[in-house]
Amino acid sequence: MFVYLIRRLLLMIPTFFGITLVTFIFINLAPGSPIEQKLQAIRFGSAAGGGGSSGANQRGDTAVNQEVIEALKKQYGFDKPIHERYIIWLKNLSRLDFGESFTYQEPVIDVIKSKLPVSISFGIASLFLTYLVCIPLGVRKAMTAGKGFDRISSIILNFTYAIPPLILGIFLIVVFAGKLNLFPIGGFQSDDYESMSTGAQIWDRVHHFILPLICYMIGGFTELSILMRNSMLDVIKSDFIRTARAKGLAERVVVFKHALRNALIPIATGLGGFLGAFLAGSLIIEQMFNLDGLGLLGYQSVLSRDYNVIMGITFISSVLLMVGRILSDVIYVLIDPRIDFK
Amino acid sequence: MKMKGLLALALSSALTVPALAAKPNDKAPIGGNFVYNLGGEPPTVHPITATDQYARYVQNYVCDTLATHDYETYEWTPRLAEKWEISKDNKVFTFHLRKNAVFHDGKPVTAEDVKFSFDAIFEPKYEAAHLRPYYEGLAKVEVIDPLTVKITAKDLYFQNFESAATMTIIPKHVYSDVAKSKKMNRELICAGPYTLNKFDRGQLIQLKKFDKWYGNNDPAFKGMYNFENITMRFYKDDNVVLERAKKGELDYIDLRIESFMKKTDGAPWGKTIIKHKVANDAPKSFGFIGWNFRKDIFKDKDTRIALAHLLNREEMNKKFRYGMSDLANGAVYLKSEYNPGNKAIEFNPKKAQELLAKAGWTDSDKNGVLEKTINGKKTEFRFTLIYPNKDVEKYYTLYREDLKKAGIEMDLKYLEWNSFLKLVDEGNFDAVTMAWGGGSVDPDPKQIWHSSGAVPGGSNFIAYKNPEVDKLIDEARVEPNKPKRVKLLKEVYKKIADDAPYAFLFNDKYDFYANSSKVGMPAETFKFDIGKDYWWMKQP
């Protein structure tokens, strides 16, 4: 196992180079570099950028002169060829310096850090709630397979899986936050959050988070519940469960002591992904509920060609993903001693 | 739909006639917190490096300029400068600063600060290359004495004074330390009527009335900046904005025409939140289809006019715009004094057919598509229209059908903004649709219509070249006398409209917005602006 882990860790290095190099090349090949974004602001006024509506600039000159273009290139380091820029990026990365965001004009790491509270809240809450709901639900569905509970819950799960988060979001906002006034319409916390007591602060955050979290998770229950149900059904049909029942063990003991541990193996594969929870985010939900998270940041960075932020997010998320995969393997071994990666 | 429209009109408190001269309310109470939606969060509010419009909205309250345009008359009115002189040759502007103008940290505003504000833009360390084109007409700024500054222009361009007068004045003692200033993305120290109190990322920006602002005790600013606090929010989603406004969480929102007509009926609309449809003279944007003059099929004027005659704007206006737009008659806002008053080209397929025949387009092979021999080659009338915004698809689906009936095949191609712009810059397209913003009350057509703009990265991407237009634009740009300039530019816009280089679309007739009933206002709109700066809280 130890040798296997070392091998996997070493394999991360070429994988990391592959991911970052491909990303770097792609974003550089896409039309509209940060310089062009600035030039658009000069040509069309700052309203340009997708709407296709723009205002003529003040000076009314015919085109931005070469001197300005050169100055911008120098400003962003674009006076160097692409391979050189990639090497510079790697060198900086070795010092854990992700560079500066072109949009925010702050270190990328600070920009990403400022979005983490929303993302971590989303990630941890949804991970925790998903497992908390799906495992018991899957087990119950397996135990009542083909009967009323299983069927009705399947219908509900399929229905929730099919709801587009955007439509659900609008519905929740209009009905529960607007008409019934039970929840805030959006945001992460109230304006007077700082002056609240700790208990009130926790409640305030929870209160703000209920609607977006419903939106965020609604489709996520289905997959895991069905997976749990089917995994449980497979295990229940196996010989050792029949033996356990034949020994006269109580059904509860059979299910929770013998069957569940084995049925959890496929579910455990997802556990390694908990690291990804720190970078969770959803563009649609963040935009609708006015949450300042990583989903929106990633999207806006791509739109505004904020290369350093894109690369920063790519690097962090790929490292977390790779480490998460290795963790999944370790969890596998812990749950099921029969698995050996030698 | 008609009934609904009428109903909505009856419910709105709209003034659909241009307002009489609006005046501030001298007795407006001071106080209260005015909450309004910026529509997006500025990544930075740094006065030199910020590039987006949201930062500009913040700077309008927090920063100040030497002079500004009056909302009602558009005349220059004093701000940080109490008076100014313009030299006889129109190249030197001497501004005399107020004695009592101070920055938010209490330090006085001096001529040194004005000089620094200009020099910083051209100092590479500030990385403000994007601002340079706006000030390129100015050669230098000289300090005469602590309260007198001389700004010299390079040439006679008529907007040089505008560049000088509207430059944001920033404190040298704060921003001259480049490294320190670059960290000030969420701080803003200026000399405007409001101070930036708080900038919570993702949450809000809060401004507080600056108690030492020079205008507080000046009768000229009576009835202006009446709110004690201004809170700016960053909501993007339309539905969310409407819900928040209904809940009383926003005191001002911009409305889209669809929202105005469809989503603003019934309580609380008309009670706690009031919607407005106002007409004013602020220049309005116009959409267009631009024909690429590099392509042979668009080189003939009759063909271009025929294409405009096939654009059923009357129907589009009725179907998609609730009849609330004017048909643009050219490249300048319909109500502008620079507008030559050309008749807008109406939908007229018959006339289009005549013009196409006159231009030599025929369907001799009876395949339903017109053709013409151009440069010895038989060319069918087919082209592709590229666009960066899916909202316009419905307009062009309609247009495509009318073109088809006339024997012209148009393909529609949607492109992501940056890819779209790449093709536009390369001149690698047949026809393009976009919109130009309203621009300045005193427009300068050079950027879009002068032949020198027909270069990669230029705004004359359709490569329209008319030597007469060039000559008149060049004359007008250095004509300091406004009536003479109006005359010259009217001629320019007339020639452009006659050449039909674009098929012009619409000018909006109205601005739509809503405010909470807590807010008082002297008028629904001023002549050149809604005039939020003159609003107040009824119960501060």
PDB file of N, CA, C and O in Angstrom, chain A residues 153-212:
ATOM      1  N   SER A 153     -40.800   7.114  -3.234  1.00  0.00           N
ATOM      2  CA  SER A 153     -39.561   7.894  -3.068  1.00  0.00           C
ATOM      3  C   SER A 153     -38.795   7.965  -4.387  1.00  0.00           C
ATOM      4  O   SER A 153     -38.147   8.970  -4.689  1.00  0.00           O
ATOM      5  N   SER A 154     -38.868   6.910  -5.201  1.00  0.00           N
ATOM      6  CA  SER A 154     -38.199   6.952  -6.511  1.00  0.00           C
ATOM      7  C   SER A 154     -38.810   8.018  -7.401  1.00  0.00           C
ATOM      8  O   SER A 154     -38.099   8.750  -8.103  1.00  0.00           O
ATOM      9  N   ILE A 155     -40.148   8.102  -7.378  1.00  0.00           N
ATOM     10  CA  ILE A 155     -40.828   9.126  -8.189  1.00  0.00           C
ATOM     11  C   ILE A 155     -40.377  10.513  -7.739  1.00  0.00           C
ATOM     12  O   ILE A 155     -40.016  11.365  -8.555  1.00  0.00           O
ATOM     13  N   ILE A 156     -40.374  10.705  -6.409  1.00  0.00           N
ATOM     14  CA  ILE A 156     -39.971  12.021  -5.882  1.00  0.00           C
ATOM     15  C   ILE A 156     -38.521  12.320  -6.263  1.00  0.00           C
ATOM     16  O   ILE A 156     -38.194  13.411  -6.706  1.00  0.00           O
ATOM     17  N   LEU A 157     -37.664  11.314  -6.108  1.00  0.00           N
ATOM     18  CA  LEU A 157     -36.242  11.527  -6.421  1.00  0.00           C
ATOM     19  C   LEU A 157     -36.042  11.860  -7.896  1.00  0.00           C
ATOM     20  O   LEU A 157     -35.243  12.728  -8.243  1.00  0.00           O
ATOM     21  N   ASN A 158     -36.755  11.153  -8.752  1.00  0.00           N
ATOM     22  CA  ASN A 158     -36.616  11.447 -10.192  1.00  0.00           C
ATOM     23  C   ASN A 158     -37.131  12.835 -10.529  1.00  0.00           C
ATOM     24  O   ASN A 158     -36.577  13.530 -11.375  1.00  0.00           O
ATOM     25  N   PHE A 159     -38.191  13.215  -9.836  1.00  0.00           N
ATOM     26  CA  PHE A 159     -38.763  14.550 -10.069  1.00  0.00           C
ATOM     27  C   PHE A 159     -37.766  15.635  -9.640  1.00  0.00           C
ATOM     28  O   PHE A 159     -37.485  16.569 -10.379  1.00  0.00           O
ATOM     29  N   THR A 160     -37.212  15.482  -8.447  1.00  0.00           N
ATOM     30  CA  THR A 160     -36.272  16.506  -7.969  1.00  0.00           C
ATOM     31  C   THR A 160     -35.024  16.546  -8.845  1.00  0.00           C
ATOM     32  O   THR A 160     -34.432  17.600  -9.057  1.00  0.00           O
ATOM     33  N   TYR A 161     -34.643  15.383  -9.362  1.00  0.00           N
ATOM     34  CA  TYR A 161     -33.451  15.311 -10.214  1.00  0.00           C
ATOM     35  C   TYR A 161     -33.657  16.114 -11.501  1.00  0.00           C
ATOM     36  O   TYR A 161     -32.722  16.671 -12.063  1.00  0.00           O
ATOM     37  N   ALA A 162     -34.926  16.166 -11.925  1.00  0.00           N
ATOM     38  CA  ALA A 162     -35.225  16.804 -13.215  1.00  0.00           C
ATOM     39  C   ALA A 162     -35.449  18.313 -13.099  1.00  0.00           C
ATOM     40  O   ALA A 162     -35.526  19.007 -14.100  1.00  0.00           O
ATOM     41  N   ILE A 163     -35.558  18.807 -11.858  1.00  0.00           N
ATOM     42  CA  ILE A 163     -35.846  20.251 -11.714  1.00  0.00           C
ATOM     43  C   ILE A 163     -34.600  21.064 -12.045  1.00  0.00           C
ATOM     44  O   ILE A 163     -33.545  20.862 -11.435  1.00  0.00           O
ATOM     45  N   PRO A 164     -34.692  22.002 -12.983  1.00  0.00           N
ATOM     46  CA  PRO A 164     -33.530  22.854 -13.238  1.00  0.00           C
ATOM     47  C   PRO A 164     -33.329  23.811 -12.057  1.00  0.00           C
ATOM     48  O   PRO A 164     -34.292  24.442 -11.602  1.00  0.00           O
ATOM     49  N   PRO A 165     -32.119  23.917 -11.544  1.00  0.00           N
ATOM     50  CA  PRO A 165     -31.865  24.777 -10.388  1.00  0.00           C
ATOM     51  C   PRO A 165     -32.317  26.220 -10.621  1.00  0.00           C
ATOM     52  O   PRO A 165     -32.780  26.890  -9.704  1.00  0.00           O
ATOM     53  N   LEU A 166     -32.199  26.681 -11.855  1.00  0.00           N
ATOM     54  CA  LEU A 166     -32.562  28.060 -12.161  1.00  0.00           C
ATOM     55  C   LEU A 166     -34.050  28.304 -11.889  1.00  0.00           C
ATOM     56  O   LEU A 166     -34.444  29.268 -11.229  1.00  0.00           O
ATOM     57  N   ILE A 167     -34.875  27.402 -12.399  1.00  0.00           N
ATOM     58  CA  ILE A 167     -36.329  27.544 -12.226  1.00  0.00           C
ATOM     59  C   ILE A 167     -36.696  27.413 -10.755  1.00  0.00           C
ATOM     60  O   ILE A 167     -37.476  28.185 -10.211  1.00  0.00           O
ATOM     61  N   LEU A 168     -36.071  26.418 -10.100  1.00  0.00           N
ATOM     62  CA  LEU A 168     -36.353  26.211  -8.686  1.00  0.00           C
ATOM     63  C   LEU A 168     -35.957  27.456  -7.881  1.00  0.00           C
ATOM     64  O   LEU A 168     -36.686  27.899  -6.994  1.00  0.00           O
ATOM     65  N   GLY A 169     -34.807  28.009  -8.242  1.00  0.00           N
ATOM     66  CA  GLY A 169     -34.310  29.204  -7.549  1.00  0.00           C
ATOM     67  C   GLY A 169     -35.300  30.350  -7.647  1.00  0.00           C
ATOM     68  O   GLY A 169     -35.645  30.981  -6.643  1.00  0.00           O
ATOM     69  N   ILE A 170     -35.763  30.606  -8.852  1.00  0.00           N
ATOM     70  CA  ILE A 170     -36.724  31.701  -9.047  1.00  0.00           C
ATOM     71  C   ILE A 170     -37.991  31.425  -8.231  1.00  0.00           C
ATOM     72  O   ILE A 170     -38.512  32.307  -7.549  1.00  0.00           O
ATOM     73  N   PHE A 171     -38.436  30.170  -8.282  1.00  0.00           N
ATOM     74  CA  PHE A 171     -39.647  29.784  -7.544  1.00  0.00           C
ATOM     75  C   PHE A 171     -39.460  30.017  -6.039  1.00  0.00           C
ATOM     76  O   PHE A 171     -40.299  30.620  -5.374  1.00  0.00           O
ATOM     77  N   LEU A 172     -38.342  29.553  -5.514  1.00  0.00           N
ATOM     78  CA  LEU A 172     -38.094  29.705  -4.072  1.00  0.00           C
ATOM     79  C   LEU A 172     -38.018  31.176  -3.677  1.00  0.00           C
ATOM     80  O   LEU A 172     -38.559  31.589  -2.647  1.00  0.00           O
ATOM     81  N   ILE A 173     -37.341  31.963  -4.522  1.00  0.00           N
ATOM     82  CA  ILE A 173     -37.196  33.389  -4.199  1.00  0.00           C
ATOM     83  C   ILE A 173     -38.554  34.089  -4.228  1.00  0.00           C
ATOM     84  O   ILE A 173     -38.922  34.804  -3.308  1.00  0.00           O
ATOM     85  N   VAL A 174     -39.292  33.859  -5.303  1.00  0.00           N
ATOM     86  CA  VAL A 174     -40.566  34.563  -5.463  1.00  0.00           C
ATOM     87  C   VAL A 174     -41.563  34.145  -4.378  1.00  0.00           C
ATOM     88  O   VAL A 174     -42.219  34.983  -3.773  1.00  0.00           O
ATOM     89  N   VAL A 175     -41.637  32.829  -4.105  1.00  0.00           N
ATOM     90  CA  VAL A 175     -42.655  32.350  -3.166  1.00  0.00           C
ATOM     91  C   VAL A 175     -42.199  32.483  -1.710  1.00  0.00           C
ATOM     92  O   VAL A 175     -42.831  33.166  -0.914  1.00  0.00           O
ATOM     93  N   PHE A 176     -41.074  31.849  -1.375  1.00  0.00           N
ATOM     94  CA  PHE A 176     -40.699  31.767   0.041  1.00  0.00           C
ATOM     95  C   PHE A 176     -40.007  33.021   0.573  1.00  0.00           C
ATOM     96  O   PHE A 176     -40.129  33.348   1.733  1.00  0.00           O
ATOM     97  N   ALA A 177     -39.240  33.676  -0.324  1.00  0.00           N
ATOM     98  CA  ALA A 177     -38.566  34.893   0.151  1.00  0.00           C
ATOM     99  C   ALA A 177     -39.408  36.124  -0.148  1.00  0.00           C
ATOM    100  O   ALA A 177     -39.449  37.054   0.637  1.00  0.00           O
ATOM    101  N   GLY A 178     -40.095  36.120  -1.292  1.00  0.00           N
ATOM    102  CA  GLY A 178     -40.896  37.285  -1.669  1.00  0.00           C
ATOM    103  C   GLY A 178     -42.268  37.281  -1.030  1.00  0.00           C
ATOM    104  O   GLY A 178     -42.517  37.972  -0.043  1.00  0.00           O
ATOM    105  N   LYS A 179     -43.151  36.431  -1.551  1.00  0.00           N
ATOM    106  CA  LYS A 179     -44.555  36.450  -1.111  1.00  0.00           C
ATOM    107  C   LYS A 179     -44.708  36.112   0.378  1.00  0.00           C
ATOM    108  O   LYS A 179     -45.373  36.812   1.121  1.00  0.00           O
ATOM    109  N   LEU A 180     -44.123  34.973   0.806  1.00  0.00           N
ATOM    110  CA  LEU A 180     -44.323  34.529   2.189  1.00  0.00           C
ATOM    111  C   LEU A 180     -43.355  35.200   3.162  1.00  0.00           C
ATOM    112  O   LEU A 180     -43.552  35.164   4.374  1.00  0.00           O
ATOM    113  N   ASN A 181     -42.284  35.769   2.613  1.00  0.00           N
ATOM    114  CA  ASN A 181     -41.334  36.526   3.428  1.00  0.00           C
ATOM    115  C   ASN A 181     -40.734  35.689   4.570  1.00  0.00           C
ATOM    116  O   ASN A 181     -40.527  36.186   5.663  1.00  0.00           O
ATOM    117  N   LEU A 182     -40.483  34.403   4.290  1.00  0.00           N
ATOM    118  CA  LEU A 182     -39.939  33.535   5.333  1.00  0.00           C
ATOM    119  C   LEU A 182     -38.416  33.552   5.359  1.00  0.00           C
ATOM    120  O   LEU A 182     -37.794  33.210   6.354  1.00  0.00           O
ATOM    121  N   PHE A 183     -37.815  33.903   4.212  1.00  0.00           N
ATOM    122  CA  PHE A 183     -36.356  33.864   4.112  1.00  0.00           C
ATOM    123  C   PHE A 183     -35.841  35.146   3.478  1.00  0.00           C
ATOM    124  O   PHE A 183     -36.580  35.838   2.781  1.00  0.00           O
ATOM    125  N   PRO A 184     -34.559  35.424   3.693  1.00  0.00           N
ATOM    126  CA  PRO A 184     -33.971  36.546   2.945  1.00  0.00           C
ATOM    127  C   PRO A 184     -33.901  36.189   1.453  1.00  0.00           C
ATOM    128  O   PRO A 184     -33.802  35.011   1.110  1.00  0.00           O
ATOM    129  N   ILE A 185     -33.920  37.194   0.603  1.00  0.00           N
ATOM    130  CA  ILE A 185     -33.927  36.929  -0.842  1.00  0.00           C
ATOM    131  C   ILE A 185     -32.569  36.421  -1.333  1.00  0.00           C
ATOM    132  O   ILE A 185     -32.473  35.758  -2.332  1.00  0.00           O
ATOM    133  N   GLY A 186     -31.534  36.734  -0.616  1.00  0.00           N
ATOM    134  CA  GLY A 186     -30.228  36.251  -1.060  1.00  0.00           C
ATOM    135  C   GLY A 186     -29.165  36.818  -0.156  1.00  0.00           C
ATOM    136  O   GLY A 186     -29.447  37.367   0.912  1.00  0.00           O
ATOM    137  N   GLY A 187     -27.929  36.687  -0.589  1.00  0.00           N
ATOM    138  CA  GLY A 187     -26.819  37.181   0.218  1.00  0.00           C
ATOM    139  C   GLY A 187     -26.348  36.108   1.174  1.00  0.00           C
ATOM    140  O   GLY A 187     -26.977  35.055   1.328  1.00  0.00           O
ATOM    141  N   PHE A 188     -25.245  36.397   1.816  1.00  0.00           N
ATOM    142  CA  PHE A 188     -24.575  35.418   2.662  1.00  0.00           C
ATOM    143  C   PHE A 188     -24.892  35.685   4.131  1.00  0.00           C
ATOM    144  O   PHE A 188     -24.898  34.803   4.954  1.00  0.00           O
ATOM    145  N   GLN A 189     -25.147  36.950   4.415  1.00  0.00           N
ATOM    146  CA  GLN A 189     -25.442  37.340   5.796  1.00  0.00           C
ATOM    147  C   GLN A 189     -26.153  38.689   5.790  1.00  0.00           C
ATOM    148  O   GLN A 189     -26.161  39.381   4.780  1.00  0.00           O
ATOM    149  N   SER A 190     -26.738  39.043   6.940  1.00  0.00           N
ATOM    150  CA  SER A 190     -27.424  40.328   7.034  1.00  0.00           C
ATOM    151  C   SER A 190     -26.409  41.461   7.134  1.00  0.00           C
ATOM    152  O   SER A 190     -25.248  41.235   7.484  1.00  0.00           O
ATOM    153  N   ASP A 191     -26.873  42.667   6.870  1.00  0.00           N
ATOM    154  CA  ASP A 191     -25.980  43.826   6.932  1.00  0.00           C
ATOM    155  C   ASP A 191     -25.456  44.073   8.345  1.00  0.00           C
ATOM    156  O   ASP A 191     -24.355  44.553   8.535  1.00  0.00           O
ATOM    157  N   ASP A 192     -26.296  43.744   9.350  1.00  0.00           N
ATOM    158  CA  ASP A 192     -25.867  44.007  10.736  1.00  0.00           C
ATOM    159  C   ASP A 192     -25.247  42.763  11.377  1.00  0.00           C
ATOM    160  O   ASP A 192     -25.231  42.616  12.598  1.00  0.00           O
ATOM    161  N   TYR A 193     -24.727  41.876  10.548  1.00  0.00           N
ATOM    162  CA  TYR A 193     -24.154  40.607  11.000  1.00  0.00           C
ATOM    163  C   TYR A 193     -23.076  40.819  12.064  1.00  0.00           C
ATOM    164  O   TYR A 193     -23.017  40.130  13.058  1.00  0.00           O
ATOM    165  N   GLU A 194     -22.221  41.814  11.809  1.00  0.00           N
ATOM    166  CA  GLU A 194     -21.086  42.059  12.713  1.00  0.00           C
ATOM    167  C   GLU A 194     -21.540  42.352  14.138  1.00  0.00           C
ATOM    168  O   GLU A 194     -20.857  42.021  15.096  1.00  0.00           O
ATOM    169  N   SER A 195     -22.700  42.997  14.268  1.00  0.00           N
ATOM    170  CA  SER A 195     -23.129  43.415  15.610  1.00  0.00           C
ATOM    171  C   SER A 195     -23.971  42.342  16.317  1.00  0.00           C
ATOM    172  O   SER A 195     -24.478  42.568  17.405  1.00  0.00           O
ATOM    173  N   MET A 196     -24.109  41.163  15.697  1.00  0.00           N
ATOM    174  CA  MET A 196     -24.949  40.122  16.315  1.00  0.00           C
ATOM    175  C   MET A 196     -24.156  39.281  17.316  1.00  0.00           C
ATOM    176  O   MET A 196     -22.923  39.230  17.244  1.00  0.00           O
ATOM    177  N   SER A 197     -24.906  38.589  18.184  1.00  0.00           N
ATOM    178  CA  SER A 197     -24.248  37.632  19.079  1.00  0.00           C
ATOM    179  C   SER A 197     -23.873  36.387  18.269  1.00  0.00           C
ATOM    180  O   SER A 197     -24.373  36.193  17.156  1.00  0.00           O
ATOM    181  N   THR A 198     -23.004  35.548  18.830  1.00  0.00           N
ATOM    182  CA  THR A 198     -22.532  34.381  18.069  1.00  0.00           C
ATOM    183  C   THR A 198     -23.698  33.493  17.640  1.00  0.00           C
ATOM    184  O   THR A 198     -23.761  33.043  16.490  1.00  0.00           O
ATOM    185  N   GLY A 199     -24.619  33.253  18.559  1.00  0.00           N
ATOM    186  CA  GLY A 199     -25.773  32.406  18.231  1.00  0.00           C
ATOM    187  C   GLY A 199     -26.584  33.006  17.096  1.00  0.00           C
ATOM    188  O   GLY A 199     -26.971  32.304  16.158  1.00  0.00           O
ATOM    189  N   ALA A 200     -26.796  34.304  17.189  1.00  0.00           N
ATOM    190  CA  ALA A 200     -27.585  34.989  16.151  1.00  0.00           C
ATOM    191  C   ALA A 200     -26.847  34.968  14.812  1.00  0.00           C
ATOM    192  O   ALA A 200     -27.470  34.838  13.753  1.00  0.00           O
ATOM    193  N   GLN A 201     -25.534  35.055  14.879  1.00  0.00           N
ATOM    194  CA  GLN A 201     -24.739  35.016  13.639  1.00  0.00           C
ATOM    195  C   GLN A 201     -24.898  33.657  12.939  1.00  0.00           C
ATOM    196  O   GLN A 201     -25.073  33.588  11.727  1.00  0.00           O
ATOM    197  N   ILE A 202     -24.823  32.598  13.758  1.00  0.00           N
ATOM    198  CA  ILE A 202     -24.962  31.251  13.175  1.00  0.00           C
ATOM    199  C   ILE A 202     -26.341  31.109  12.536  1.00  0.00           C
ATOM    200  O   ILE A 202     -26.476  30.663  11.397  1.00  0.00           O
ATOM    201  N   TRP A 203     -27.361  31.537  13.271  1.00  0.00           N
ATOM    202  CA  TRP A 203     -28.721  31.429  12.735  1.00  0.00           C
ATOM    203  C   TRP A 203     -28.874  32.277  11.462  1.00  0.00           C
ATOM    204  O   TRP A 203     -29.506  31.853  10.481  1.00  0.00           O
ATOM    205  N   ASP A 204     -28.264  33.459  11.475  1.00  0.00           N
ATOM    206  CA  ASP A 204     -28.360  34.351  10.323  1.00  0.00           C
ATOM    207  C   ASP A 204     -27.786  33.684   9.075  1.00  0.00           C
ATOM    208  O   ASP A 204     -28.389  33.710   8.005  1.00  0.00           O
ATOM    209  N   ARG A 205     -26.624  33.068   9.238  1.00  0.00           N
ATOM    210  CA  ARG A 205     -25.993  32.377   8.107  1.00  0.00           C
ATOM    211  C   ARG A 205     -26.877  31.214   7.619  1.00  0.00           C
ATOM    212  O   ARG A 205     -27.083  31.043   6.426  1.00  0.00           O
ATOM    213  N   VAL A 206     -27.369  30.441   8.578  1.00  0.00           N
ATOM    214  CA  VAL A 206     -28.222  29.291   8.235  1.00  0.00           C
ATOM    215  C   VAL A 206     -29.459  29.781   7.494  1.00  0.00           C
ATOM    216  O   VAL A 206     -29.846  29.250   6.451  1.00  0.00           O
ATOM    217  N   HIS A 207     -30.062  30.823   8.042  1.00  0.00           N
ATOM    218  CA  HIS A 207     -31.276  31.390   7.466  1.00  0.00           C
ATOM    219  C   HIS A 207     -31.036  31.829   6.009  1.00  0.00           C
ATOM    220  O   HIS A 207     -31.862  31.606   5.126  1.00  0.00           O
ATOM    221  N   HIS A 208     -29.902  32.444   5.787  1.00  0.00           N
ATOM    222  CA  HIS A 208     -29.566  32.881   4.430  1.00  0.00           C
ATOM    223  C   HIS A 208     -29.249  31.700   3.514  1.00  0.00           C
ATOM    224  O   HIS A 208     -29.363  31.813   2.300  1.00  0.00           O
ATOM    225  N   PHE A 209     -28.829  30.599   4.129  1.00  0.00           N
ATOM    226  CA  PHE A 209     -28.291  29.510   3.315  1.00  0.00           C
ATOM    227  C   PHE A 209     -29.311  28.451   2.930  1.00  0.00           C
ATOM    228  O   PHE A 209     -29.055  27.645   2.033  1.00  0.00           O
ATOM    229  N   ILE A 210     -30.466  28.472   3.581  1.00  0.00           N
ATOM    230  CA  ILE A 210     -31.420  27.373   3.365  1.00  0.00           C
ATOM    231  C   ILE A 210     -31.869  27.291   1.902  1.00  0.00           C
ATOM    232  O   ILE A 210     -31.765  26.240   1.258  1.00  0.00           O
ATOM    233  N   LEU A 211     -32.341  28.402   1.362  1.00  0.00           N
ATOM    234  CA  LEU A 211     -32.872  28.362  -0.016  1.00  0.00           C
ATOM    235  C   LEU A 211     -31.791  28.009  -1.047  1.00  0.00           C
ATOM    236  O   LEU A 211     -31.997  27.115  -1.867  1.00  0.00           O
ATOM    237  N   PRO A 212     -30.639  28.705  -1.023  1.00  0.00           N
ATOM    238  CA  PRO A 212     -29.637  28.323  -2.028  1.00  0.00           C
ATOM    239  C   PRO A 212     -29.167  26.885  -1.875  1.00  0.00           C
ATOM    240  O   PRO A 212     -28.881  26.210  -2.860  1.00  0.00           O
TER     241      PRO A 212
END
